[in-house]
mmCIF file of C-alpha atoms in Angstrom:
data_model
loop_
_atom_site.group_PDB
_atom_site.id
_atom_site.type_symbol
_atom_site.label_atom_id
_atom_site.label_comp_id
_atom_site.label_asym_id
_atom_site.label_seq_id
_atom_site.Cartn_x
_atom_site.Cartn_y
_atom_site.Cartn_z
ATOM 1 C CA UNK A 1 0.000 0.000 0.000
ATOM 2 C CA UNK A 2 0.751 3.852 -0.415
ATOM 3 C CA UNK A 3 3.479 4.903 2.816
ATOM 4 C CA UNK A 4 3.603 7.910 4.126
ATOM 5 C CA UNK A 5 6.014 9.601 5.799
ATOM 6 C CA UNK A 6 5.419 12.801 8.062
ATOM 7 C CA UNK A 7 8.064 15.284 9.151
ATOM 8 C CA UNK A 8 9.103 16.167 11.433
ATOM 9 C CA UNK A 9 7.179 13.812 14.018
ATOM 10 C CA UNK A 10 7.305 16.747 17.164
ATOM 11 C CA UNK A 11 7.864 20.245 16.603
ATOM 12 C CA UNK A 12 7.985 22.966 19.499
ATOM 13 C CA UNK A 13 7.361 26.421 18.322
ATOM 14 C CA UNK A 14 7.372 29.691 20.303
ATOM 15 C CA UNK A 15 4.192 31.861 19.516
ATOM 16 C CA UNK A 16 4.735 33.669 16.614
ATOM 17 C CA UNK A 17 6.952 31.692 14.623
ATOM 18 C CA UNK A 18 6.533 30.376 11.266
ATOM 19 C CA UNK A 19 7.201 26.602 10.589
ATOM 20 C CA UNK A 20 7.043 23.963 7.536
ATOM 21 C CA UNK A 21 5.516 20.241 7.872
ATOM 22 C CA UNK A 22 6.322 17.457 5.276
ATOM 23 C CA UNK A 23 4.757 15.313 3.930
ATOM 24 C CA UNK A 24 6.192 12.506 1.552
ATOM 25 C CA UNK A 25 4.169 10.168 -0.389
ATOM 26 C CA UNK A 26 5.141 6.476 -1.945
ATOM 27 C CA UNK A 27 3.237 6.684 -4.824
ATOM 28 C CA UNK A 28 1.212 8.467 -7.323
ATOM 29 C CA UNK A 29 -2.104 10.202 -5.998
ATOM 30 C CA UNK A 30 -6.044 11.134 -6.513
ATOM 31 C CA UNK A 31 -5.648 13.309 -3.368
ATOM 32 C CA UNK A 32 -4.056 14.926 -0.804
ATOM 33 C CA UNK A 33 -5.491 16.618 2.330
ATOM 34 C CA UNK A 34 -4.018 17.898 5.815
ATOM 35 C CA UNK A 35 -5.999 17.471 9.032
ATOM 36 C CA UNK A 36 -5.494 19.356 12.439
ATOM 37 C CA UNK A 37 -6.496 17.292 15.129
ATOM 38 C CA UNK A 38 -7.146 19.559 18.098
ATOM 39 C CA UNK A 39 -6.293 18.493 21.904
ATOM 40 C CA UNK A 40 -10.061 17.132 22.130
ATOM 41 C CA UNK A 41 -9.491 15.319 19.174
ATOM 42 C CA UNK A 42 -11.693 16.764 16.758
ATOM 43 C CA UNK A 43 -10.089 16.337 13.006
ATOM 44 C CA UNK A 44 -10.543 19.455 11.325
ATOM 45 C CA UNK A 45 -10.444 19.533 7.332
ATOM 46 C CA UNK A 46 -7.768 22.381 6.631
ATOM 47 C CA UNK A 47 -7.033 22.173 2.690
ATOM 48 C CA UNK A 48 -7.845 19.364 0.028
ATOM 49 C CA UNK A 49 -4.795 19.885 -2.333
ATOM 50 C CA UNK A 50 -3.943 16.972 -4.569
ATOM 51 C CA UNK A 51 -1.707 19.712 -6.457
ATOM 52 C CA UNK A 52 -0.542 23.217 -6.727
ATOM 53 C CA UNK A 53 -0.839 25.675 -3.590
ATOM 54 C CA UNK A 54 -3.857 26.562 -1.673
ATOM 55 C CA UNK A 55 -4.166 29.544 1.450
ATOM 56 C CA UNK A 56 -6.414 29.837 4.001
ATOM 57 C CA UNK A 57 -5.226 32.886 6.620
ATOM 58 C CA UNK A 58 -2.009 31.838 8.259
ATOM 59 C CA UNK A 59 -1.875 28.449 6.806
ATOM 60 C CA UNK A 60 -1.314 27.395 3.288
ATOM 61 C CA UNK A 61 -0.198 24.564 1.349
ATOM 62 C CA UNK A 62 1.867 23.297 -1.604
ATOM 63 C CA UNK A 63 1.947 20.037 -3.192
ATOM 64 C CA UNK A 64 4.010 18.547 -5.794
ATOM 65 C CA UNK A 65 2.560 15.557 -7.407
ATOM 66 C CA UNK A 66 5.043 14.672 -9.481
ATOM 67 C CA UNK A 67 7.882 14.862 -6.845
ATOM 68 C CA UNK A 68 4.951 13.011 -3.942
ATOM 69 C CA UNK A 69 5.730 15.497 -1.675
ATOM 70 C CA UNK A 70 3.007 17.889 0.164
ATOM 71 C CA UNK A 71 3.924 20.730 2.580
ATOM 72 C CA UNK A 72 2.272 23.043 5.162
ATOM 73 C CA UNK A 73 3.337 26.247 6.394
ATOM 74 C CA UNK A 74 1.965 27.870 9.453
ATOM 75 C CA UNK A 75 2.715 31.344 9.484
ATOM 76 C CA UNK A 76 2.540 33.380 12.919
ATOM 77 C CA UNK A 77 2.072 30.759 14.791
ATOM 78 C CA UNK A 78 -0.964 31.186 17.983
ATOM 79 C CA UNK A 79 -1.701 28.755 20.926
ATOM 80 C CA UNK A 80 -4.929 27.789 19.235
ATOM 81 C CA UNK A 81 -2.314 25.887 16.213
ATOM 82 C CA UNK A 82 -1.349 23.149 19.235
ATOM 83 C CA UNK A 83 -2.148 19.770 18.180
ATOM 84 C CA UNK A 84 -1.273 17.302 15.555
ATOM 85 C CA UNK A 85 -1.058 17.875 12.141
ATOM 86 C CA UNK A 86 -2.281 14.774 9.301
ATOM 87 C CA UNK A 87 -1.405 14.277 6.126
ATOM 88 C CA UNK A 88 -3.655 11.734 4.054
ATOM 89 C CA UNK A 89 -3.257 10.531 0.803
ATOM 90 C CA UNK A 90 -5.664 8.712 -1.691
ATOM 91 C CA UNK A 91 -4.984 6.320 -4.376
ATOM 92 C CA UNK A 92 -8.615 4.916 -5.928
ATOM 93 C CA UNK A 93 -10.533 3.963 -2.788
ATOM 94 C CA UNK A 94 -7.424 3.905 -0.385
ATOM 95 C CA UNK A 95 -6.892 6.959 2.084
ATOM 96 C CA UNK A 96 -3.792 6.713 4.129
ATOM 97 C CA UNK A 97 -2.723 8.873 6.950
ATOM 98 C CA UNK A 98 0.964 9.417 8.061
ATOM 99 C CA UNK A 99 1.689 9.549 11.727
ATOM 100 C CA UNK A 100 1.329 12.649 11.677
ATOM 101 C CA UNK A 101 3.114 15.606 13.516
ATOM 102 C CA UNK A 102 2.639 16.722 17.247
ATOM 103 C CA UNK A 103 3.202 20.794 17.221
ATOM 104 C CA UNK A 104 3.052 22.812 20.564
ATOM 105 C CA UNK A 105 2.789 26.335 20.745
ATOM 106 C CA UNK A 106 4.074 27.764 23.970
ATOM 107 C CA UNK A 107 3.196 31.416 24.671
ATOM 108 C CA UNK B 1 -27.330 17.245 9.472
ATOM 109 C CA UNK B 2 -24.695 19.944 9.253
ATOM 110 C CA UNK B 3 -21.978 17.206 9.720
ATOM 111 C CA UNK B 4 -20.956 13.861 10.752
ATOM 112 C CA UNK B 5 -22.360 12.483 13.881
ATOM 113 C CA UNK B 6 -21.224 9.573 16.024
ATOM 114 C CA UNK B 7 -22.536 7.924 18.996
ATOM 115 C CA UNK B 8 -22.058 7.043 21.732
ATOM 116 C CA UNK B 9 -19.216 9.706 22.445
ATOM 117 C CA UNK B 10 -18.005 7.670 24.786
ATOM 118 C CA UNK B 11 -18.681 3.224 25.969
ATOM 119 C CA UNK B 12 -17.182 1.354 28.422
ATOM 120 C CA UNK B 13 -17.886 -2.364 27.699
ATOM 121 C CA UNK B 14 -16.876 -5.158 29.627
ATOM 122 C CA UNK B 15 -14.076 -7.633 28.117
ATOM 123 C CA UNK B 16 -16.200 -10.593 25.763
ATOM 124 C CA UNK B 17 -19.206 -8.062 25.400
ATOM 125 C CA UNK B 18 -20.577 -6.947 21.873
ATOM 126 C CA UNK B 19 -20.454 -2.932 21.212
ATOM 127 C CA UNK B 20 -22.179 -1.623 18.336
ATOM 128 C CA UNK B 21 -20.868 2.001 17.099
ATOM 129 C CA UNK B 22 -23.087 4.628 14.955
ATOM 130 C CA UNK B 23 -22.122 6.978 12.179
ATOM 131 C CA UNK B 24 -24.454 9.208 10.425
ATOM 132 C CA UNK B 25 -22.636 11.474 7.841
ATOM 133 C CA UNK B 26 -23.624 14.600 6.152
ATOM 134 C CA UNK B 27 -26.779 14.342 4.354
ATOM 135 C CA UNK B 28 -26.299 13.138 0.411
ATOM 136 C CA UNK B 29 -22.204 11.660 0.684
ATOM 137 C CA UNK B 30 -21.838 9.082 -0.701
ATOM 138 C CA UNK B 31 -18.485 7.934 0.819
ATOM 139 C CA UNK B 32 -17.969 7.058 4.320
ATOM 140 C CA UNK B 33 -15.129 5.750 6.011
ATOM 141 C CA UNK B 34 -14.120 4.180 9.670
ATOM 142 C CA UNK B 35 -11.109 5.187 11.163
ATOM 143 C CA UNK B 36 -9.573 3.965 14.545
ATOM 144 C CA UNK B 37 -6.718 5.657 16.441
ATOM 145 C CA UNK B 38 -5.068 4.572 19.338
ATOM 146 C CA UNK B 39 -3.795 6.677 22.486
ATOM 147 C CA UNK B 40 -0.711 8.315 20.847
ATOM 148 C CA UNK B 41 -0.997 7.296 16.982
ATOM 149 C CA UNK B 42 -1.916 8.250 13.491
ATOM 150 C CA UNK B 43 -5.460 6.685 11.870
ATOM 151 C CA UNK B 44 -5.462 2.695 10.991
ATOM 152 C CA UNK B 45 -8.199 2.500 7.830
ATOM 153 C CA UNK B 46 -10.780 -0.501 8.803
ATOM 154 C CA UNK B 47 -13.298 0.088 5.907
ATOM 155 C CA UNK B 48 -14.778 2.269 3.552
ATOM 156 C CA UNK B 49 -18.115 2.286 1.774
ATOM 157 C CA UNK B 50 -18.670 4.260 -1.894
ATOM 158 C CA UNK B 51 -22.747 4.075 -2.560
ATOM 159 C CA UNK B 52 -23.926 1.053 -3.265
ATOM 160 C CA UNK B 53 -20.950 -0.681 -4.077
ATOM 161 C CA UNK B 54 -19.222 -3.279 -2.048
ATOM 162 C CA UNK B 55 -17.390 -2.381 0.612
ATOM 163 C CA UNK B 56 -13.711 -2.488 1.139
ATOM 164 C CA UNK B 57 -13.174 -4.717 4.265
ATOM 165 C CA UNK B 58 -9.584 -4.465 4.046
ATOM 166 C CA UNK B 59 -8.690 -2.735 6.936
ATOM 167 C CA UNK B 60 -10.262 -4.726 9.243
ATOM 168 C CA UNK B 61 -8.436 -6.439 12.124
ATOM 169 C CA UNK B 62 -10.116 -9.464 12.537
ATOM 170 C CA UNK B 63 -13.553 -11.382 12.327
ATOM 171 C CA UNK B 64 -15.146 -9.782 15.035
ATOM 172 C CA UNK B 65 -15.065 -6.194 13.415
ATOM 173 C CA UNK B 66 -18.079 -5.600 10.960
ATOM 174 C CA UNK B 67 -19.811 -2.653 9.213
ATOM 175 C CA UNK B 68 -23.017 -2.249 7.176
ATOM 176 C CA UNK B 69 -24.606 0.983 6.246
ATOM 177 C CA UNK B 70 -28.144 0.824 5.516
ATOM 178 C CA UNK B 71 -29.911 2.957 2.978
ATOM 179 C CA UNK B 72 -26.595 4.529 1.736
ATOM 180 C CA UNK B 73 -27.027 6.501 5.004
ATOM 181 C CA UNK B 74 -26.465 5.776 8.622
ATOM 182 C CA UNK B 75 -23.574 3.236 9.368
ATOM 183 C CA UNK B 76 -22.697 0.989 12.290
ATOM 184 C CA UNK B 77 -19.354 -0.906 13.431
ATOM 185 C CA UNK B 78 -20.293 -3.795 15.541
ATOM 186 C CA UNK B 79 -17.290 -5.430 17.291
ATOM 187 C CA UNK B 80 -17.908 -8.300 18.872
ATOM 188 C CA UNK B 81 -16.595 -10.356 21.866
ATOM 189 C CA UNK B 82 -14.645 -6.918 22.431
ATOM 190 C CA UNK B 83 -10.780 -7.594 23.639
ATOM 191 C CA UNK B 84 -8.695 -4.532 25.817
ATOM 192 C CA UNK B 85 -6.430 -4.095 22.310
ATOM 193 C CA UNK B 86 -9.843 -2.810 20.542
ATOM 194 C CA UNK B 87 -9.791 0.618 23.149
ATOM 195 C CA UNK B 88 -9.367 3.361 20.856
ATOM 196 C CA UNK B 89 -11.308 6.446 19.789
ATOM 197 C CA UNK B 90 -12.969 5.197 16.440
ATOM 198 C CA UNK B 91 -13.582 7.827 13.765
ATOM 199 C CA UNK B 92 -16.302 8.008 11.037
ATOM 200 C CA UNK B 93 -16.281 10.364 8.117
ATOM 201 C CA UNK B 94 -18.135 11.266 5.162
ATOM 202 C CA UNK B 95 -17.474 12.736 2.229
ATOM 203 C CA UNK B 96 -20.015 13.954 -1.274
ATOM 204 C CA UNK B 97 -17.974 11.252 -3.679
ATOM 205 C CA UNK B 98 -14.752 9.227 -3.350
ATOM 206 C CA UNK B 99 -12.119 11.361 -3.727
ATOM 207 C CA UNK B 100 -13.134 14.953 -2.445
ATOM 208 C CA UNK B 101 -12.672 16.656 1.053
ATOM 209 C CA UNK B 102 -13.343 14.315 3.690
ATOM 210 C CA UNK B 103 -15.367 15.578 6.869
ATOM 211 C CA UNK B 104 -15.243 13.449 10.514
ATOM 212 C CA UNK B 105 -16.949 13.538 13.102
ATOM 213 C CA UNK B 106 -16.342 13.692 16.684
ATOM 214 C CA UNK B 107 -15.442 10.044 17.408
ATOM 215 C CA UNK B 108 -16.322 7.431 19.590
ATOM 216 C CA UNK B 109 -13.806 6.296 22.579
ATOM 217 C CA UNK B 110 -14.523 2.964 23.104
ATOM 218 C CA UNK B 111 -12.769 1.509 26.756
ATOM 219 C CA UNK B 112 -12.462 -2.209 27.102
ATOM 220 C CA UNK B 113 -12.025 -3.029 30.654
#
């Protein structure tokens, strides 16, 4: 099946930072999407982006299809961004998450 | 409904006892998948259903894990003679077709004791 591989697995930010999470990918894709799974763990839908780049506020995306890599940048980061961050992939009917990546905040 | 629901939130079944979980997604997708994840870890796929096709069981761990979802609606995971390794928060979502943004709900955390 499709791996995938998240980097890095912890990352500790101080508020206000920027930061970039990978995502590598095995194989060729239908899909891509990143996940934030807050402390309660409620899995919030942050982009769909099987290619080219996508923003939303602080957060946007980029992914390269042909080079199966995906990444998300947090911009000024806040408290509220704690929690862990998914990547999930889809080839036909098969969506795979990577381990994903713990980020902390601290104030 | 405005998005996917699960229930219970939360069971605590007795080792050997049968739990049945619910899912109902958003109104009109046609794709719904279960998801557990255990204290600590990423998502482990256990099955996925796409309209009326036929499912795809592969995820699932063993014999005593099954889904149906009746009426291309509401789903349920039934696990029976439940073992402590099944605990884990179990994780339904829905999405319009196969393929497009997913949407989960809230989970349930299902505690074996």
């Amino acid at each position: 099946g499709i791996q995938v591989e998240q980097s890095p697995p912890d990352l500790i930010l101080q508020e206000g930072a920027n930061s970039t999470l990978r995502c590598n990918f095995s194989d060729s894709v239908n899909n891509l999407q990143w996940f934030h799974q807050n402390p309660w763990g409620q899995l919030i839908n942050l982009f769909y982006i099987p290619s080219g780049t996508k923003q939303n506020g602080r957060l946007s995306a980029t992914t390269v299809a042909t080079e199966r890599y995906s990444l998300l940048y947090i911009s000024s980061s806040q408290t509220t961004d704690s929690g862990v961050y998914f990547c999930a992939v889809m080839l036909n009917n098969d969506m795979r998450f990577g381990a994903g990546t713990r980020l902390t905040v601290k104030p | 409904g405005a998005g996917v629901s699960q229930s219970p939130s939360n069971k605590v079944t007795e080792k050997g006892k049968d739990v049945e979980l619910r899912c109902d997604p958003i109104s009109g997708h046609t794709a719904l998948y279960w998801y557990r994840q255990s204290l600590g870890q990423g998502l482990e796929f256990l099955i996925y259903f796409q309209g009326n096709s036929a499912p795809d069981k592969s995820g699932l761990p063993s014999d005593r894990f099954s889904a149906e979802r009746t009426g291309g609606s509401v789903s349920t995971l039934t696990i029976q003679r439940t073992q402590q390794e099944d605990s884990a928060v179990y994780l339904c979502a829905s999405s319009l077709f196969q393929g497009r943004g997913y949407t989960f709900g809230s989970g349930t955390r299902l505690t074996v004791v």
